[in-house]
JSON list of C-alpha atoms in Angstrom, two decimals:
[
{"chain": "A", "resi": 202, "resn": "UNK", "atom": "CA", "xyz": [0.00, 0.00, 0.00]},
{"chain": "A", "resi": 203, "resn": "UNK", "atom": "CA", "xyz": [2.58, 2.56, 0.85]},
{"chain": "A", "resi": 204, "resn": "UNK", "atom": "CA", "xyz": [4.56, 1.76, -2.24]},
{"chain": "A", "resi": 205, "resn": "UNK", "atom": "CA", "xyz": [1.77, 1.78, -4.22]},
{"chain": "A", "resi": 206, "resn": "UNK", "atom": "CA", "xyz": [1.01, 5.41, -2.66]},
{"chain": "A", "resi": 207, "resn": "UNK", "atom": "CA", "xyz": [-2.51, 4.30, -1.02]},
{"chain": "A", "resi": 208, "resn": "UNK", "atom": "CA", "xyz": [-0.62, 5.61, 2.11]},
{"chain": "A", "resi": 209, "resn": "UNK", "atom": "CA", "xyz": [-0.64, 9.19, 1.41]},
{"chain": "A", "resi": 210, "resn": "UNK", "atom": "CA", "xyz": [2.39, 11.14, 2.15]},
{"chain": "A", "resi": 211, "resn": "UNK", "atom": "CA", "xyz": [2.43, 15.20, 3.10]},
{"chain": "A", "resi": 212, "resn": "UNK", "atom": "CA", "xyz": [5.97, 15.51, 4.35]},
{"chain": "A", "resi": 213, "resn": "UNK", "atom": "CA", "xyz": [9.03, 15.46, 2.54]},
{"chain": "A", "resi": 214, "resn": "UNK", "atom": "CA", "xyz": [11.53, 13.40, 4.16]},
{"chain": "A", "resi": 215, "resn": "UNK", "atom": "CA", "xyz": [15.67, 13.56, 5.11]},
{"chain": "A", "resi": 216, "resn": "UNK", "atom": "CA", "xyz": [17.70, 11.10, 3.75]},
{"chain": "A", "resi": 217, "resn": "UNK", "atom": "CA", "xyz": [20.47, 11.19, 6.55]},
{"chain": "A", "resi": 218, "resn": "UNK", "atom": "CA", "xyz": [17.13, 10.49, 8.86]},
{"chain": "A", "resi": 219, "resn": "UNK", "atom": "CA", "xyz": [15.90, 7.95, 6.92]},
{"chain": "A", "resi": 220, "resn": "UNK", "atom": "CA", "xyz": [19.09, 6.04, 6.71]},
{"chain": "A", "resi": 221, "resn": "UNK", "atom": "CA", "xyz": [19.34, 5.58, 10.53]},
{"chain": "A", "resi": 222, "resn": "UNK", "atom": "CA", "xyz": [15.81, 4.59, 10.66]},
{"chain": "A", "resi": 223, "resn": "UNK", "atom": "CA", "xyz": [16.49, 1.92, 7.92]},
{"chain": "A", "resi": 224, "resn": "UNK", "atom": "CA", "xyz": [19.91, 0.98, 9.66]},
{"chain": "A", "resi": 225, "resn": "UNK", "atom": "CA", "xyz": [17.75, 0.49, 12.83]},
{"chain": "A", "resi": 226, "resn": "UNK", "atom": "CA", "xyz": [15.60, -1.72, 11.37]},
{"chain": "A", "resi": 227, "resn": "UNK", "atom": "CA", "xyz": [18.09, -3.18, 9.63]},
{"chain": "A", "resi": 228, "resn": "UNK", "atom": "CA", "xyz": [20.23, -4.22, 13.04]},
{"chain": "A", "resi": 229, "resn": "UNK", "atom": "CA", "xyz": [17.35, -4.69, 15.24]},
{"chain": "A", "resi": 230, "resn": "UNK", "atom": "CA", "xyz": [15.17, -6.92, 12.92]},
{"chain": "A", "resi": 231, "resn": "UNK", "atom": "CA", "xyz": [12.60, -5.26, 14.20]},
{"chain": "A", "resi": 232, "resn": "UNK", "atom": "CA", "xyz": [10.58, -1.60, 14.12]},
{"chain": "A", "resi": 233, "resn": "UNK", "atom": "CA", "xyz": [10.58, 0.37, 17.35]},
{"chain": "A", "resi": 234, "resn": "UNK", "atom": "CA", "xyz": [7.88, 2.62, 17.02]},
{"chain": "A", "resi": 235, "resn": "UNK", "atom": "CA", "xyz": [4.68, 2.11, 14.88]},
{"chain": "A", "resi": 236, "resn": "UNK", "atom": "CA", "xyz": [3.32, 5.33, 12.01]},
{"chain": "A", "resi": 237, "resn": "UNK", "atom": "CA", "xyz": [0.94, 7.12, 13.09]},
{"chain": "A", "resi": 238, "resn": "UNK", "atom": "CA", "xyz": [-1.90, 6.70, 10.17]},
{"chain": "A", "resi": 239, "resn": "UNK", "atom": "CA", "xyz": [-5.66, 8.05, 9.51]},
{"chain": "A", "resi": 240, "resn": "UNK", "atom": "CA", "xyz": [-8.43, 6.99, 7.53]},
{"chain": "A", "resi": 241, "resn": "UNK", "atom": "CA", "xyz": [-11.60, 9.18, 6.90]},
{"chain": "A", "resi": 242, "resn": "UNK", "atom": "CA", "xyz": [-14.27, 7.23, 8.91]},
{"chain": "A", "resi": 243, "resn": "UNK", "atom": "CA", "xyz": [-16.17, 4.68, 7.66]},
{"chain": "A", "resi": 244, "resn": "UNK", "atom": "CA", "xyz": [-19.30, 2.93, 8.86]},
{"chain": "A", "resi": 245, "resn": "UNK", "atom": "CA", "xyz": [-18.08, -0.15, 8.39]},
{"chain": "A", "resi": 246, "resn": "UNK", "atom": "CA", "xyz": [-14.89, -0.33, 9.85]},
{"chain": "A", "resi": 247, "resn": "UNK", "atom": "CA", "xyz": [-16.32, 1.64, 12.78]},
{"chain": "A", "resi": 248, "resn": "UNK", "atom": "CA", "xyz": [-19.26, -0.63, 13.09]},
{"chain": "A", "resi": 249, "resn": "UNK", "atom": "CA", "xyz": [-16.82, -3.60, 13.47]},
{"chain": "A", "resi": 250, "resn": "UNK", "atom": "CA", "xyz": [-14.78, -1.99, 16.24]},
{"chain": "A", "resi": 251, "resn": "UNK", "atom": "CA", "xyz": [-17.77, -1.26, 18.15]},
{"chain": "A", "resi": 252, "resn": "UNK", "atom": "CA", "xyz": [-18.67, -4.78, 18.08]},
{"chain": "A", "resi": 253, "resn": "UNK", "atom": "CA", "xyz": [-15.34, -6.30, 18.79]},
{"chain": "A", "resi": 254, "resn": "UNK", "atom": "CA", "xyz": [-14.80, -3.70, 21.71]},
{"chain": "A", "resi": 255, "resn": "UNK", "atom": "CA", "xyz": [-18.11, -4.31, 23.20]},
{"chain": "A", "resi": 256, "resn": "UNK", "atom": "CA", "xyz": [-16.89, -7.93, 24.13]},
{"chain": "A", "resi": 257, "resn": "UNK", "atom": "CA", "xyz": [-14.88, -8.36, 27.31]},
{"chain": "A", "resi": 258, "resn": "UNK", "atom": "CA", "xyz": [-10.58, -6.96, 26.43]},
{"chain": "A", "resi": 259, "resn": "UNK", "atom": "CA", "xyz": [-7.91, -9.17, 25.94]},
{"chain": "A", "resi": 260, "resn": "UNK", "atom": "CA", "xyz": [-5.66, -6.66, 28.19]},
{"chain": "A", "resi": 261, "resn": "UNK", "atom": "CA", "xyz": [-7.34, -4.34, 30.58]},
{"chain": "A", "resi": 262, "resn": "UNK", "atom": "CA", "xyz": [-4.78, -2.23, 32.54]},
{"chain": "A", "resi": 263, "resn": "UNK", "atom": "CA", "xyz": [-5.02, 1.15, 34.61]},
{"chain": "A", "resi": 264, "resn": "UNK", "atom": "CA", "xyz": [-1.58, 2.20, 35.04]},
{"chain": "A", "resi": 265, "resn": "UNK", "atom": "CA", "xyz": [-1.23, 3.39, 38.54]},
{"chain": "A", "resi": 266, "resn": "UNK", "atom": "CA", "xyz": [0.52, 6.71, 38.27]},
{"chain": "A", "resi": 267, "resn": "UNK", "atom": "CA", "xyz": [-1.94, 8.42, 35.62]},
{"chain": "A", "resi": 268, "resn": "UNK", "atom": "CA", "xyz": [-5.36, 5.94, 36.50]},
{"chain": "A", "resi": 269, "resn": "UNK", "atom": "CA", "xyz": [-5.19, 6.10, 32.42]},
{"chain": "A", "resi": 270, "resn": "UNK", "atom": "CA", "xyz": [-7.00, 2.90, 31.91]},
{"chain": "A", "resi": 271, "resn": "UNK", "atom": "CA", "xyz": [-5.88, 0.64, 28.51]},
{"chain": "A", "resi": 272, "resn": "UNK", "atom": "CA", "xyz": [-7.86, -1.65, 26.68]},
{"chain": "A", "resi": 273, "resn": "UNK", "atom": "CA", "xyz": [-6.87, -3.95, 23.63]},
{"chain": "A", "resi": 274, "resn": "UNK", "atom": "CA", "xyz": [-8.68, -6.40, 22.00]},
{"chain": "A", "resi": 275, "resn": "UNK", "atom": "CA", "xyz": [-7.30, -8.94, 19.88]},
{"chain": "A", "resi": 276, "resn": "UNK", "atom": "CA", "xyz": [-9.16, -9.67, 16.62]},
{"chain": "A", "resi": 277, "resn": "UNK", "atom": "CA", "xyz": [-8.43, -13.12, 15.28]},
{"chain": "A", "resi": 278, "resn": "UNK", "atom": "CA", "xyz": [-11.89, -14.53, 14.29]},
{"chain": "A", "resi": 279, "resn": "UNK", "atom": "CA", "xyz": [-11.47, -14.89, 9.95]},
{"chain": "A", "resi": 280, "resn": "UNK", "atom": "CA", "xyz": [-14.50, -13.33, 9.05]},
{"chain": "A", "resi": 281, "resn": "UNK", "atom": "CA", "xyz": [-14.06, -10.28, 11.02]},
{"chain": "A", "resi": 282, "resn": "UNK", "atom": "CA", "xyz": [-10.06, -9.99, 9.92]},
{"chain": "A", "resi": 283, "resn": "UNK", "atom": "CA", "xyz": [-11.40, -10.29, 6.23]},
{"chain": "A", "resi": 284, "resn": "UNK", "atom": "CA", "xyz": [-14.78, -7.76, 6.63]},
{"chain": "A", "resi": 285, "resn": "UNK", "atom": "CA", "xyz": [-12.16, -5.18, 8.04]},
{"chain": "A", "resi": 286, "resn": "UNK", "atom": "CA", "xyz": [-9.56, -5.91, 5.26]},
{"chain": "A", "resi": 287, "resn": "UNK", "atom": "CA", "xyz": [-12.34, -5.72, 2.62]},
{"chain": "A", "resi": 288, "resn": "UNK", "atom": "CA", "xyz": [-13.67, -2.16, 3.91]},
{"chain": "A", "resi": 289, "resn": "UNK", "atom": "CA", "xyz": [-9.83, -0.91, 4.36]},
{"chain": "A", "resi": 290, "resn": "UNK", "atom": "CA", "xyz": [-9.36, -2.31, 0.62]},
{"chain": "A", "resi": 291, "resn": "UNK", "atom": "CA", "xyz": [-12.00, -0.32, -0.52]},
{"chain": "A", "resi": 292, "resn": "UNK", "atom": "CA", "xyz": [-10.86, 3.19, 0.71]},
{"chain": "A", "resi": 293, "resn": "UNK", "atom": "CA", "xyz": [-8.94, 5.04, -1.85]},
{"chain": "A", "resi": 294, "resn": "UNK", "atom": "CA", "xyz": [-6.26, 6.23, 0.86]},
{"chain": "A", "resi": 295, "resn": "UNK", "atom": "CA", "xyz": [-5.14, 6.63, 3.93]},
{"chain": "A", "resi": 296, "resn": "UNK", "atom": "CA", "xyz": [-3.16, 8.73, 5.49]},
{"chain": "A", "resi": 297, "resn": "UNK", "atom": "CA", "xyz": [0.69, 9.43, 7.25]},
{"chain": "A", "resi": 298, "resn": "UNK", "atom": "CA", "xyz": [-0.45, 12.09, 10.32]},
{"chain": "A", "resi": 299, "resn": "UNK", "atom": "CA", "xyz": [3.05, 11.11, 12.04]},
{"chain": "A", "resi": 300, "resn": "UNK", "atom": "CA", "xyz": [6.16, 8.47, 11.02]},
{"chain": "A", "resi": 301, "resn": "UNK", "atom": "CA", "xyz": [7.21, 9.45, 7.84]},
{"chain": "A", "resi": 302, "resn": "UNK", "atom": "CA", "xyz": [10.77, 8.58, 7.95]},
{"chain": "A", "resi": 303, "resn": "UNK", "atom": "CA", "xyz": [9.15, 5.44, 9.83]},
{"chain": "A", "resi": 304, "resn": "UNK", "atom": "CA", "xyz": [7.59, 4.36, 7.09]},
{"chain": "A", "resi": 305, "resn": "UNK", "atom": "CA", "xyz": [9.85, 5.20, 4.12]},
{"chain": "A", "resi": 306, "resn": "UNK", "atom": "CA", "xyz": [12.25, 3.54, 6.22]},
{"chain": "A", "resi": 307, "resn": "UNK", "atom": "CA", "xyz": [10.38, 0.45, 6.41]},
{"chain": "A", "resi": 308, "resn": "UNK", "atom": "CA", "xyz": [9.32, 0.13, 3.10]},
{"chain": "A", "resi": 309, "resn": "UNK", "atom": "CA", "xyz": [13.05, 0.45, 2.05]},
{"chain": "A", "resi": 310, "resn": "UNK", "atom": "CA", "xyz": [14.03, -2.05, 4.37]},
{"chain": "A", "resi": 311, "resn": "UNK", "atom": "CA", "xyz": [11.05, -4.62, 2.68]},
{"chain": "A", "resi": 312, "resn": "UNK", "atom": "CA", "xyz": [12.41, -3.80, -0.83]},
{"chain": "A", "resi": 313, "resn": "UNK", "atom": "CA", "xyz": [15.89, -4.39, 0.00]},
{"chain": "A", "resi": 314, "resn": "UNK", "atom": "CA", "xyz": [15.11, -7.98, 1.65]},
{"chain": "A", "resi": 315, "resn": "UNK", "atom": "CA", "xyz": [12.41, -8.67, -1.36]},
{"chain": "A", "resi": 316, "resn": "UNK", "atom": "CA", "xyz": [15.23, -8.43, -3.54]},
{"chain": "A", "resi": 317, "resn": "UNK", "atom": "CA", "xyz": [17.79, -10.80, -1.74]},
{"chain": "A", "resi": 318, "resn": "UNK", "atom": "CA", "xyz": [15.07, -13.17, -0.98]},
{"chain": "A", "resi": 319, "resn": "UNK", "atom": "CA", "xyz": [14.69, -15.41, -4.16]},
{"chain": "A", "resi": 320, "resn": "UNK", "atom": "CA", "xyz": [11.76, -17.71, -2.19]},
{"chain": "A", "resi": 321, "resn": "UNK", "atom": "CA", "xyz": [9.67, -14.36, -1.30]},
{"chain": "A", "resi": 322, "resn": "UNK", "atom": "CA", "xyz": [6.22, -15.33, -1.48]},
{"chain": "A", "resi": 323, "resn": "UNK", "atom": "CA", "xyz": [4.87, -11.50, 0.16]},
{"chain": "A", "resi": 324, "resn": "UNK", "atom": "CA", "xyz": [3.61, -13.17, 3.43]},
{"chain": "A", "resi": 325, "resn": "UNK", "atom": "CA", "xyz": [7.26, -12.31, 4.87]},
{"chain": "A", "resi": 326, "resn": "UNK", "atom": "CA", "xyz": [6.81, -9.73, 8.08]},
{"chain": "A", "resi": 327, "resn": "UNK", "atom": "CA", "xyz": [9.43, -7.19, 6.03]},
{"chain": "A", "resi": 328, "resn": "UNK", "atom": "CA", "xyz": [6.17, -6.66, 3.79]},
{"chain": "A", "resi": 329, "resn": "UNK", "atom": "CA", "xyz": [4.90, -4.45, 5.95]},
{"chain": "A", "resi": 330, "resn": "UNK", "atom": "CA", "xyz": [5.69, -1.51, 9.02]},
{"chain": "A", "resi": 331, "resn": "UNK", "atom": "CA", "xyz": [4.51, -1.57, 12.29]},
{"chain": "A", "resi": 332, "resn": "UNK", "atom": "CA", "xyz": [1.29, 0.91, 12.23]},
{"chain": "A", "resi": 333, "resn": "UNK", "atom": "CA", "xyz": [-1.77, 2.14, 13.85]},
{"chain": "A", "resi": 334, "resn": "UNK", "atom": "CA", "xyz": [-4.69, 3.77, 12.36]},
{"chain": "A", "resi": 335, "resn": "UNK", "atom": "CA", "xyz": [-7.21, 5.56, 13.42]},
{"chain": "A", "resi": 336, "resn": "UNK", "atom": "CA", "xyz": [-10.34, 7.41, 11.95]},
{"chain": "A", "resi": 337, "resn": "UNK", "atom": "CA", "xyz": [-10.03, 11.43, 11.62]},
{"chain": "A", "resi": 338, "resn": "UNK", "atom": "CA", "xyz": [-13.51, 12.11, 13.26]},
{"chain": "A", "resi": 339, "resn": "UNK", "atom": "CA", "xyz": [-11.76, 10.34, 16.38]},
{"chain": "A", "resi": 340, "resn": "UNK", "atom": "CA", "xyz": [-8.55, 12.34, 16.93]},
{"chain": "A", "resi": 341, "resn": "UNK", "atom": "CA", "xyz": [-7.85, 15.64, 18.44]},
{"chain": "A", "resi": 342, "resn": "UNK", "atom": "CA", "xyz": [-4.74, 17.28, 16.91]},
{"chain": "A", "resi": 343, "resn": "UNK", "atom": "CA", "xyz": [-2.86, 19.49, 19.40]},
{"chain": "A", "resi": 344, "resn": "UNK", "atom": "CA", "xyz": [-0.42, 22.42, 19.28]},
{"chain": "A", "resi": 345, "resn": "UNK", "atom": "CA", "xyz": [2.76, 21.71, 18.14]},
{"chain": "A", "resi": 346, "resn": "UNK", "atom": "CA", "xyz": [4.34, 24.06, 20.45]},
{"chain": "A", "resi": 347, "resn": "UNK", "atom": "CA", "xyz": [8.17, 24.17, 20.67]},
{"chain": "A", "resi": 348, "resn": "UNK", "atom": "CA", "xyz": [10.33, 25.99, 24.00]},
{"chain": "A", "resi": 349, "resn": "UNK", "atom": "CA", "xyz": [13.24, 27.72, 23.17]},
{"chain": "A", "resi": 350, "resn": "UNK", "atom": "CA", "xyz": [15.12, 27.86, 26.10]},
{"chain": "A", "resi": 351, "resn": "UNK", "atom": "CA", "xyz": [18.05, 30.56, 25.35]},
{"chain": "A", "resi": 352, "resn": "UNK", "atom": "CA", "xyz": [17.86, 32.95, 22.84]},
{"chain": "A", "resi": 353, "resn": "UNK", "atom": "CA", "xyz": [21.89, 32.62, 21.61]},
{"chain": "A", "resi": 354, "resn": "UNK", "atom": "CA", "xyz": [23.12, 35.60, 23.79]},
{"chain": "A", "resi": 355, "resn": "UNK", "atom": "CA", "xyz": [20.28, 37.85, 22.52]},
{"chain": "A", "resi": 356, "resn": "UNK", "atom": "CA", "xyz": [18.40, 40.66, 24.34]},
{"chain": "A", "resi": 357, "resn": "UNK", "atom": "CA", "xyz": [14.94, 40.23, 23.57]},
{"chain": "A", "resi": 358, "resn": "UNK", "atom": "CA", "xyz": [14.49, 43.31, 21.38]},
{"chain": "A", "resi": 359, "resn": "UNK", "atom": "CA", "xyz": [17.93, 41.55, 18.91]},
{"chain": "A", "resi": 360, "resn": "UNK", "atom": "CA", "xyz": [15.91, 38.54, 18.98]},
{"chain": "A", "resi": 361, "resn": "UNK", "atom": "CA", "xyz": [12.81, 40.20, 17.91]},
{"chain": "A", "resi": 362, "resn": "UNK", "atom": "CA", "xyz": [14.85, 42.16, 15.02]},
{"chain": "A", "resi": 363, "resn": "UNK", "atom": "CA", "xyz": [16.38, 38.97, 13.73]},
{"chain": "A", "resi": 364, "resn": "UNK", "atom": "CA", "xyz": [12.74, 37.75, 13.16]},
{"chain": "A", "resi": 365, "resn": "UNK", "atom": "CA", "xyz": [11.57, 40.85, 11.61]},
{"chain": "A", "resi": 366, "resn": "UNK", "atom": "CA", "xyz": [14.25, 39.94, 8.65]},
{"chain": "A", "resi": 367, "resn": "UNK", "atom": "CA", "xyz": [12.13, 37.03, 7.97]},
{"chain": "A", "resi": 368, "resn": "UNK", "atom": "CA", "xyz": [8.75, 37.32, 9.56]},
{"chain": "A", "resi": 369, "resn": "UNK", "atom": "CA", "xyz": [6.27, 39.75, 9.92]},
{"chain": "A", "resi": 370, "resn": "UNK", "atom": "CA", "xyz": [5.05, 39.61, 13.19]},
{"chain": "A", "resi": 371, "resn": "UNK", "atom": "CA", "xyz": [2.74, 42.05, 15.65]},
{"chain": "A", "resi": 372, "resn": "UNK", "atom": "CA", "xyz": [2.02, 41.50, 19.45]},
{"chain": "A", "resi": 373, "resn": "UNK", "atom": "CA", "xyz": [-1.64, 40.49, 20.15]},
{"chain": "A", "resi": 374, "resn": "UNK", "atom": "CA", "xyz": [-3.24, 40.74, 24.02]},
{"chain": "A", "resi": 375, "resn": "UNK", "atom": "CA", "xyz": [-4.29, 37.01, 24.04]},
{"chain": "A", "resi": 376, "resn": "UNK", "atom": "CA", "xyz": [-2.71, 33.52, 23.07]},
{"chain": "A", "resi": 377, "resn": "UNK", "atom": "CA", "xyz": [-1.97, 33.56, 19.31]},
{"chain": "A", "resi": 378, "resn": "UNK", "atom": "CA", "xyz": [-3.32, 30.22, 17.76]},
{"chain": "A", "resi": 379, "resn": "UNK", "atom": "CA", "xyz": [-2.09, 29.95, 14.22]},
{"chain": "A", "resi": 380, "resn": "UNK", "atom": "CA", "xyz": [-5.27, 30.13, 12.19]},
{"chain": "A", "resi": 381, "resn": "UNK", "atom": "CA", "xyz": [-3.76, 29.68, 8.42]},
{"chain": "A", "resi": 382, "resn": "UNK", "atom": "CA", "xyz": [-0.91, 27.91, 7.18]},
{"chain": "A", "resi": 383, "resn": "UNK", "atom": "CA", "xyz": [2.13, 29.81, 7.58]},
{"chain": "A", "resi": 384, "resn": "UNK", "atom": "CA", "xyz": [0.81, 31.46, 10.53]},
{"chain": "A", "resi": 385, "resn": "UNK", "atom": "CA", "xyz": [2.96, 30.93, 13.97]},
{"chain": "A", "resi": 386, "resn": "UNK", "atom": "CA", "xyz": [2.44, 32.48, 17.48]},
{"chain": "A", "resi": 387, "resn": "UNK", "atom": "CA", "xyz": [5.19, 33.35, 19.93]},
{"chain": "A", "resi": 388, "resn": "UNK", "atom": "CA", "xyz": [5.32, 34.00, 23.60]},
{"chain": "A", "resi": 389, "resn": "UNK", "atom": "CA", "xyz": [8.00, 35.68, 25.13]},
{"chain": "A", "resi": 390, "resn": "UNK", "atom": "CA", "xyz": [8.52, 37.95, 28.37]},
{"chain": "A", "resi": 391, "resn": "UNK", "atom": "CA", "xyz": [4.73, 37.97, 28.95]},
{"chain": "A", "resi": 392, "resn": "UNK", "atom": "CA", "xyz": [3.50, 39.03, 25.52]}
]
């Protein structure tokens, strides 16, 4: 799917990034975090969960520290597994909302061990990356807020004139949310 681009891509990604990843794999055997993926909702797919989770979890934890209670449910009953592969199957895409270099990575790794494999029948685990999915009327995206910590010897008012060579920028009296792309919001010294 994700060489096929049914797993829709909307970052570009560093090579020198996606070599470690792929060297990772590559010494590990193994992927270390799963991709982050979203599919526009579907009533099927969503009708299936809702039955599956309605029967008692496989794991049921509440960690301690948080009282963040986990659930997982295992589906291995055939028809299910092929009802849920059928209504992915039919989606035109879905979607990378976090892993990028994950996934390139692990596609790269699969192609390289395609090729040296001459009894690759494409039920090998290298076929695919470790993933979860989940459908967009679900998630809440948050901020993607970043702290800089020391402004590189700067007063405030230097720092402030080294953005006006490449931003414009004007203070506002409340918390500036970026509204449009290309829009960012900064705090610093109260404002």
């Amino acid at each position: 799917a994700y060489d096929r681009d049914r797993i829709k891509k909307h970052e570009f990604t560093r090579p020198v990034k996606e070599d470690d990843r792929v060297r990772q794999i590559d010494a590990l055997n193994a992927q270390t975090g799963p991709v982050f993926l979203v599919y526009v909702a579907d009533q099927v797919v969503d009708g299936i969960l809702r039955n599956v989770s309605e029967l008692p979890a496989d794991v049921d934890v509440t960690v301690e520290r948080d009282r963040v209670r986990h659930q997982i449910w295992k589906i291995d009953h055939a028809e299910t597994i092929d009802a849920l592969t059928a209504a992915f199957d039919a989606m035109p895409a879905i979607y990378v909302a976090d892993g990028h270099h994950r996934s390139a990575a692990g596609s790269r790794v699969g192609n390289s061990r395609r090729e040296a494999n001459p009894s690759h029948t494409g039920e090998e685990s290298y076929n695919h990356f470790l993933s979860v999915i989940f459908p967009h009327d679900q998630m809440q995206i948050l901020d993607y807020n970043r702290v800089v910590r020391d402004l590189a010897g700067l007063s405030s008012g230097e720092f402030l004139a080294r953005v006006a060579e490449r931003f414009d920028f004007a203070a506002v009296g409340q918390a500036a949310k970026p509204n449009a792309p290309a829009t960012f919001g900064m705090y610093l010294e109260g404002q």
